[in-house]
XYZ file of C-alpha atoms in Angstrom:
457
model
C 31.018 -2.257 21.405
C 28.711 -4.429 19.315
C 26.467 -2.412 16.987
C 22.839 -2.602 18.033
C 20.609 -4.280 15.416
C 17.819 -2.144 13.971
C 14.301 -2.781 15.264
C 11.337 -3.758 13.095
C 10.006 -0.199 12.990
C 13.428 1.273 12.114
C 13.728 -1.176 9.227
C 10.155 -0.316 8.176
C 11.038 3.394 8.251
C 14.162 2.893 6.119
C 12.270 0.672 3.668
C 9.429 3.166 3.230
C 11.884 6.048 2.794
C 13.768 4.192 0.059
C 10.527 3.283 -1.736
C 9.496 6.944 -1.702
C 12.839 8.560 -2.474
C 14.298 6.025 -4.916
C 11.039 4.999 -6.622
C 12.026 1.403 -5.764
C 9.527 -1.433 -6.151
C 8.178 -2.370 -2.722
C 8.280 -6.156 -3.175
C 11.891 -6.231 -4.402
C 13.171 -3.699 -1.876
C 11.415 -5.365 1.046
C 13.129 -8.672 0.257
C 16.513 -6.920 0.135
C 15.862 -5.123 3.424
C 14.816 -8.348 5.162
C 18.104 -9.970 4.102
C 20.371 -7.031 4.940
C 18.746 -6.077 8.267
C 19.155 -9.547 9.794
C 15.760 -9.274 11.463
C 14.574 -12.335 13.370
C 12.279 -14.544 11.241
C 9.456 -13.945 13.699
C 9.583 -10.165 13.023
C 9.263 -10.399 9.223
C 5.422 -10.623 9.111
C 5.113 -7.441 11.232
C 7.638 -5.618 9.035
C 5.731 -6.667 5.902
C 2.413 -5.607 7.423
C 3.704 -2.172 8.453
C 5.374 -1.465 5.096
C 2.506 -2.572 2.842
C -0.206 -1.243 5.151
C 1.389 2.198 5.389
C 1.739 2.457 1.599
C -1.816 1.185 1.051
C -3.364 3.692 3.454
C -1.061 6.650 2.771
C -3.773 9.150 1.730
C -6.087 8.352 4.639
C -3.135 8.454 7.084
C -2.144 11.885 5.760
C -5.741 13.042 6.224
C -5.476 12.096 9.913
C -2.041 13.682 10.292
C -3.149 16.970 8.682
C -5.836 17.193 11.349
C -3.319 16.926 14.204
C -0.106 18.451 12.860
C 0.468 22.181 13.352
C 2.970 22.115 10.471
C 1.864 21.415 6.873
C 2.930 17.841 6.034
C 5.070 18.974 3.082
C 7.164 21.066 5.490
C 8.095 18.026 7.611
C 11.344 16.186 6.966
C 10.711 13.036 4.879
C 11.707 10.622 7.626
C 9.510 12.393 10.203
C 6.451 12.179 7.934
C 7.096 8.502 7.203
C 7.610 7.758 10.915
C 4.285 9.438 11.701
C 2.500 7.571 8.903
C 3.711 4.136 9.959
C 2.939 4.870 13.625
C -0.609 6.082 12.893
C -1.135 3.054 10.649
C -0.301 0.782 13.562
C -2.470 2.745 16.018
C -5.531 2.715 13.757
C -5.280 -0.584 11.891
C -3.307 -3.150 13.928
C -5.025 -4.758 16.921
C -2.258 -6.947 18.294
C 0.360 -4.241 18.858
C -0.030 -2.326 22.189
C -0.514 1.425 21.714
C 2.136 2.308 24.295
C 4.748 0.192 22.444
C 3.985 1.987 19.152
C 4.187 5.423 20.777
C 7.337 4.716 22.814
C 9.249 3.359 19.855
C 8.214 6.243 17.597
C 9.506 8.723 20.192
C 12.739 6.729 20.648
C 13.371 6.718 16.878
C 12.585 10.450 16.649
C 15.080 11.122 19.461
C 17.730 8.961 17.850
C 17.422 10.483 14.371
C 16.365 14.030 15.222
C 16.302 16.112 18.366
C 14.145 16.778 21.391
C 11.830 19.152 19.510
C 11.004 16.531 16.861
C 10.441 13.758 19.400
C 8.137 16.110 21.341
C 6.124 16.843 18.210
C 5.856 13.128 17.310
C 4.805 12.351 20.881
C 2.161 15.103 20.851
C 0.609 14.130 17.514
C 0.414 10.426 18.335
C -1.036 11.036 21.811
C -3.740 13.230 20.263
C -4.583 10.512 17.719
C -4.937 8.084 20.640
C -7.084 10.441 22.720
C -9.350 11.816 19.977
C -9.315 9.064 17.344
C -9.287 9.650 13.581
C -11.378 12.569 12.275
C -14.459 11.693 10.204
C -14.048 11.496 6.438
C -17.561 12.971 6.186
C -15.970 16.408 6.483
C -14.977 15.946 2.807
C -18.148 16.979 1.002
C -17.325 16.000 -2.587
C -18.108 12.214 -2.939
C -15.293 11.227 -5.335
C -12.713 13.178 -3.351
C -14.003 11.543 -0.142
C -13.732 8.082 -1.730
C -10.185 8.832 -2.911
C -9.050 9.889 0.593
C -10.963 7.299 2.624
C -9.998 4.511 0.213
C -6.488 5.936 -0.166
C -6.165 6.138 -3.956
C -5.014 9.009 -6.188
C -7.906 11.278 -7.172
C -7.199 10.937 -10.930
C -7.455 7.150 -10.678
C -10.757 7.256 -8.777
C -12.109 9.739 -11.338
C -11.298 7.247 -14.121
C -12.832 4.333 -12.190
C -16.065 6.261 -11.665
C -16.150 7.311 -15.344
C -15.564 3.765 -16.558
C -17.420 1.621 -13.993
C -19.805 3.959 -12.126
C -19.502 5.123 -8.502
C -20.744 1.949 -6.774
C -18.393 -0.399 -8.651
C -15.510 2.050 -8.234
C -16.119 2.046 -4.482
C -15.994 -1.778 -4.404
C -12.724 -1.801 -6.376
C -11.080 0.826 -4.164
C -11.860 -0.961 -0.917
C -11.028 -4.395 -2.376
C -7.582 -2.999 -3.183
C -7.022 -2.411 0.544
C -7.564 -6.090 1.413
C -4.750 -8.600 1.824
C -4.160 -10.509 -1.441
C -4.796 -14.247 -1.684
C -1.561 -16.238 -1.875
C -1.891 -18.834 -4.646
C 0.401 -21.421 -6.164
C 0.172 -23.271 -9.463
C 0.831 -27.001 -9.273
C 3.148 -28.362 -11.948
C 0.979 -31.199 -13.245
C 3.621 -32.021 -15.854
C 5.793 -33.178 -12.967
C 3.331 -34.618 -10.420
C -0.293 -34.582 -9.270
C -1.995 -32.176 -6.915
C -2.560 -34.599 -4.002
C 1.104 -35.649 -3.931
C 2.207 -32.008 -3.998
C -0.172 -31.132 -1.164
C 1.414 -33.856 0.983
C 4.920 -32.646 0.112
C 4.052 -29.103 1.197
C 2.392 -30.238 4.418
C 5.522 -32.213 5.369
C 7.480 -28.961 4.991
C 5.088 -27.023 7.236
C 3.105 -25.261 4.496
C -0.666 -25.541 4.783
C -2.759 -25.160 1.639
C -6.371 -25.504 0.583
C -8.089 -26.073 -2.749
C -8.890 -22.958 -4.747
C -12.680 -22.624 -5.061
C -12.256 -21.380 -8.639
C -9.065 -22.593 -10.310
C -8.391 -26.335 -10.856
C -4.612 -25.851 -11.204
C -4.256 -23.822 -8.015
C -3.809 -24.222 -4.282
C -4.163 -21.386 -1.811
C -1.528 -21.011 0.898
C -3.065 -20.567 4.344
C 0.137 -20.903 6.366
C 3.885 -20.921 5.692
C 6.260 -19.612 3.032
C 6.278 -21.731 -0.132
C 9.374 -20.132 -1.665
C 11.612 -21.704 1.001
C 10.374 -25.290 0.472
C 12.019 -28.107 -1.480
C 8.710 -28.530 -3.322
C 9.235 -25.047 -4.777
C 12.986 -25.382 -5.334
C 12.492 -28.696 -7.166
C 9.814 -27.240 -9.441
C 6.624 -28.881 -8.197
C 4.917 -25.528 -7.680
C 5.128 -21.916 -8.853
C 3.837 -18.831 -7.083
C 1.219 -17.241 -9.355
C -2.022 -15.321 -9.010
C -5.078 -17.282 -10.150
C -6.085 -14.508 -12.562
C -2.680 -14.815 -14.193
C -3.220 -18.596 -14.516
C -6.332 -17.931 -16.596
C -4.190 -16.425 -19.366
C -2.501 -19.707 -20.333
C -5.854 -21.511 -20.108
C -7.376 -18.920 -22.457
C -4.531 -19.546 -24.928
C -5.439 -23.262 -24.754
C -2.028 -24.483 -26.013
C -1.686 -28.020 -27.402
C 1.326 -30.370 -27.363
C 3.361 -30.049 -30.563
C 2.282 -26.494 -31.414
C 4.546 -23.545 -32.189
C 3.693 -20.676 -29.866
C 4.992 -17.137 -29.260
C 4.857 -15.464 -25.844
C 5.800 -11.991 -27.066
C 6.337 -10.187 -23.720
C 7.315 -13.131 -21.554
C 9.415 -11.980 -18.585
C 9.430 -12.825 -15.744
C 8.090 -16.026 -17.304
C 5.231 -17.324 -15.143
C 2.800 -17.580 -18.055
C 5.416 -19.108 -20.369
C 6.094 -21.842 -17.810
C 2.379 -22.544 -17.444
C 1.975 -22.733 -21.235
C 4.865 -25.224 -21.493
C 3.358 -27.341 -18.691
C -0.004 -27.415 -20.527
C 1.853 -28.420 -23.730
C 3.283 -31.375 -21.791
C 6.711 -30.026 -22.755
C 6.098 -30.979 -26.418
C 6.383 -28.417 -29.234
C 8.140 -25.057 -29.419
C 7.587 -21.991 -27.264
C 9.446 -18.799 -28.160
C 9.457 -16.505 -25.121
C 10.640 -13.026 -25.951
C 11.279 -9.939 -23.883
C 12.919 -6.604 -24.513
C 15.208 -6.950 -21.458
C 18.070 -9.396 -21.993
C 18.728 -9.896 -18.271
C 15.098 -10.901 -17.757
C 15.273 -13.415 -20.597
C 18.134 -15.096 -18.757
C 15.842 -15.602 -15.755
C 13.500 -17.666 -17.935
C 16.147 -20.348 -18.353
C 16.523 -20.755 -14.583
C 12.766 -21.122 -14.171
C 12.551 -23.622 -17.033
C 15.284 -25.736 -15.449
C 13.610 -25.642 -12.010
C 10.314 -26.873 -13.470
C 11.884 -29.676 -15.539
C 10.899 -28.131 -18.887
C 12.923 -27.831 -22.098
C 10.783 -26.458 -24.969
C 11.145 -22.770 -24.107
C 13.573 -20.659 -26.120
C 14.215 -17.290 -24.480
C 14.855 -14.469 -26.977
C 15.799 -10.835 -26.332
C 13.592 -8.895 -28.737
C 11.460 -5.798 -29.004
C 7.938 -7.052 -29.709
C 7.145 -3.751 -31.474
C 9.697 -4.558 -34.189
C 8.842 -8.150 -35.104
C 8.728 -9.007 -38.821
C 6.630 -11.642 -40.489
C 7.858 -15.016 -39.179
C 9.378 -17.463 -41.691
C 7.394 -20.115 -39.853
C 4.229 -18.509 -38.456
C 2.945 -19.334 -34.982
C -0.152 -21.396 -34.190
C -0.927 -19.164 -31.222
C 0.464 -15.911 -29.870
C 0.256 -14.432 -26.397
C 0.663 -10.694 -25.844
C 0.771 -10.149 -22.102
C 1.242 -6.465 -22.713
C 3.187 -3.926 -20.665
C 0.509 -1.970 -18.810
C -0.169 0.427 -15.963
C -0.546 -2.444 -13.461
C -3.633 -0.839 -11.936
C -5.151 -4.285 -11.325
C -2.464 -5.452 -8.900
C -2.687 -2.742 -6.223
C -3.434 -5.257 -3.451
C -0.041 -6.838 -4.086
C 1.951 -3.785 -5.225
C 0.355 -0.731 -3.588
C 3.268 1.578 -4.432
C 2.157 1.480 -8.093
C -0.818 3.717 -7.372
C 1.430 6.488 -6.040
C 4.052 6.152 -8.808
C 1.833 6.014 -11.888
C 0.533 9.144 -13.535
C -2.531 9.460 -15.730
C -0.278 10.424 -18.644
C 1.447 7.014 -18.365
C -1.715 5.337 -19.642
C -1.651 7.170 -22.997
C 2.023 6.315 -23.462
C 1.377 2.641 -22.669
C -1.604 2.534 -25.050
C 0.714 3.485 -27.911
C 3.212 0.754 -26.984
C 0.440 -1.841 -26.663
C -0.970 -0.896 -30.075
C 2.480 -1.111 -31.704
C 3.069 -4.569 -30.196
C -0.307 -5.866 -31.367
C 0.294 -4.586 -34.913
C 3.758 -6.184 -35.048
C 2.956 -9.621 -33.596
C -0.168 -9.968 -35.751
C 2.150 -10.554 -38.744
C 3.683 -13.579 -37.017
C 0.372 -15.435 -36.487
C -0.671 -18.008 -39.063
C -4.095 -17.783 -40.808
C -6.705 -19.379 -38.552
C -4.470 -18.847 -35.497
C -5.489 -17.223 -32.205
C -3.971 -14.277 -30.375
C -4.556 -13.773 -26.655
C -4.116 -10.227 -25.368
C -3.910 -9.801 -21.601
C -3.045 -7.099 -19.089
C -2.986 -6.765 -15.310
C -4.866 -3.478 -15.411
C -8.557 -2.625 -15.147
C -8.340 0.592 -17.170
C -10.626 0.235 -20.195
C -8.434 2.367 -22.459
C -5.718 -0.282 -22.172
C -8.204 -3.138 -22.549
C -11.564 -3.077 -24.367
C -10.848 0.199 -26.162
C -7.417 -1.006 -27.245
C -8.904 -4.149 -28.798
C -11.762 -2.294 -30.489
C -9.177 -0.008 -32.096
C -7.041 -2.985 -33.197
C -9.998 -4.766 -34.797
C -10.968 -1.618 -36.709
C -7.496 -1.536 -38.308
C -7.193 -5.242 -39.236
C -9.824 -6.659 -41.572
C -8.478 -10.200 -41.082
C -9.006 -10.022 -37.288
C -12.217 -10.885 -35.461
C -13.276 -11.582 -31.882
C -12.852 -15.257 -30.984
C -15.869 -16.313 -28.958
C -14.519 -19.568 -27.553
C -13.400 -18.451 -24.057
C -16.423 -20.043 -22.387
C -15.295 -23.387 -23.792
C -11.734 -23.211 -22.442
C -11.987 -21.374 -19.090
C -13.188 -22.940 -15.793
C -16.945 -22.567 -15.192
C -16.346 -20.559 -12.024
C -15.161 -17.615 -14.157
C -17.926 -17.684 -16.784
C -19.794 -14.858 -15.075
C -16.792 -12.595 -15.799
C -16.779 -13.407 -19.528
C -18.403 -10.808 -21.773
C -21.628 -11.592 -23.607
C -19.943 -12.556 -26.883
C -17.519 -14.987 -25.177
C -14.352 -13.209 -26.342
C -13.362 -11.149 -23.297
C -12.807 -11.511 -19.534
C -12.462 -8.672 -17.053
C -11.591 -9.721 -13.508
C -11.954 -6.975 -10.934
C -10.155 -6.949 -7.557
C -12.311 -8.602 -4.897
C -14.407 -10.735 -7.283
C -12.567 -14.066 -7.286
C -9.664 -13.480 -4.896
C -7.450 -12.568 -7.870
C -5.671 -9.496 -9.136
C -7.505 -7.350 -11.661
C -6.939 -8.947 -15.068
C -8.118 -8.483 -18.637
C -8.008 -11.260 -21.239
C -9.356 -11.318 -24.768
C -9.080 -13.706 -27.688
C -8.735 -12.645 -31.332
C -8.893 -14.960 -34.342
C -7.073 -14.486 -37.650
C -9.084 -15.215 -40.774
C -8.120 -18.469 -42.454
C -9.027 -17.492 -46.032
C -9.575 -14.382 -48.149
C -13.263 -15.290 -48.329
C -13.419 -15.275 -44.534
C -11.915 -11.777 -44.502
C -14.539 -10.589 -46.966
C -17.330 -11.803 -44.668
């Protein structure tokens, strides 16, 4: 007898279980599960929605389930809890899926994987959610705790947001993180022009529109770019618009010698090489050798040749025999700015991770500084919004290096649309989720003194 293919919700259940039990990254695992499950193409958007939505809303879903479950949630089997979460997510947040279909399939799965008692419990809880609706979050009296549950973020993270940005801004960030991310692509202007690329994509069934903020970007409104010839032949790259700002902040010129110290997976390196018109030398290093190898494939796809991938630990760099004109440190960070796109990060990271990462970031900055020539510029960027990894990190670095000063030229090199996010002295940008349709990003520019006299000043 032919084995019955798994349904969308069974695949969603298995995917969510693996993410939770194996600490797997949601984006990578979801792609693997789509391939191995042989789901129909038409079912993939629903699978993606259920998986990401359930992870995003996990704390608020558990709040609902605690109200209706007679058993404490930590006493339920893992797969039962995940099945309940994904079913309640659909009941409360998806309009196009009929309630009876959600309930029937949850009960069928519970029967198949458990026994009659479990399916009865699942049936009872879900029917009560349907009849009574979700309980009010107002029953949580403490405001920060209420925000953490309603906005589905870890309490420690919301505490830090409130400390660093104030309650109102923290609330905006939390709810922005629950929105669907904008899907942006960077056009490879070294290879063609934007209008030609737009026509190529349209012929392949991908609809795009101009980004209101970023000149190099298009926003995808329909279709999957990664399956097009335009992507395979290197006319476009998938990249968040906030990430595109990093290469613009570096302002690379053709013929320069540049270091991208923490380069993998390579999106910023490729953008830098495109802006250099493929003229000069770009050393792209990363601590993971297998990731460095991926850079070569990207370079080939985009028709570039000036990038030299190097496996190296950026914390252990010595003074370069030939110093670099510009250096980019896109530092390893907590990733707390990309929760729209990678919601599992917020449940995996711990507050103690931030202190550990701060030490690594500081070591990298100290090491790469030696490789920058006098008068050169260093761009430090992260995809986090935590100030200890950003502003405070740079303030500490500047206090230790008398030949380093804030470079105030970002207003001159970044698109006008982002000028409101640049700090008063022109040396720092903090993008928050929800502001420009980007991830949360931090970028700052530091200049190295050209002469001893300049240091003395």
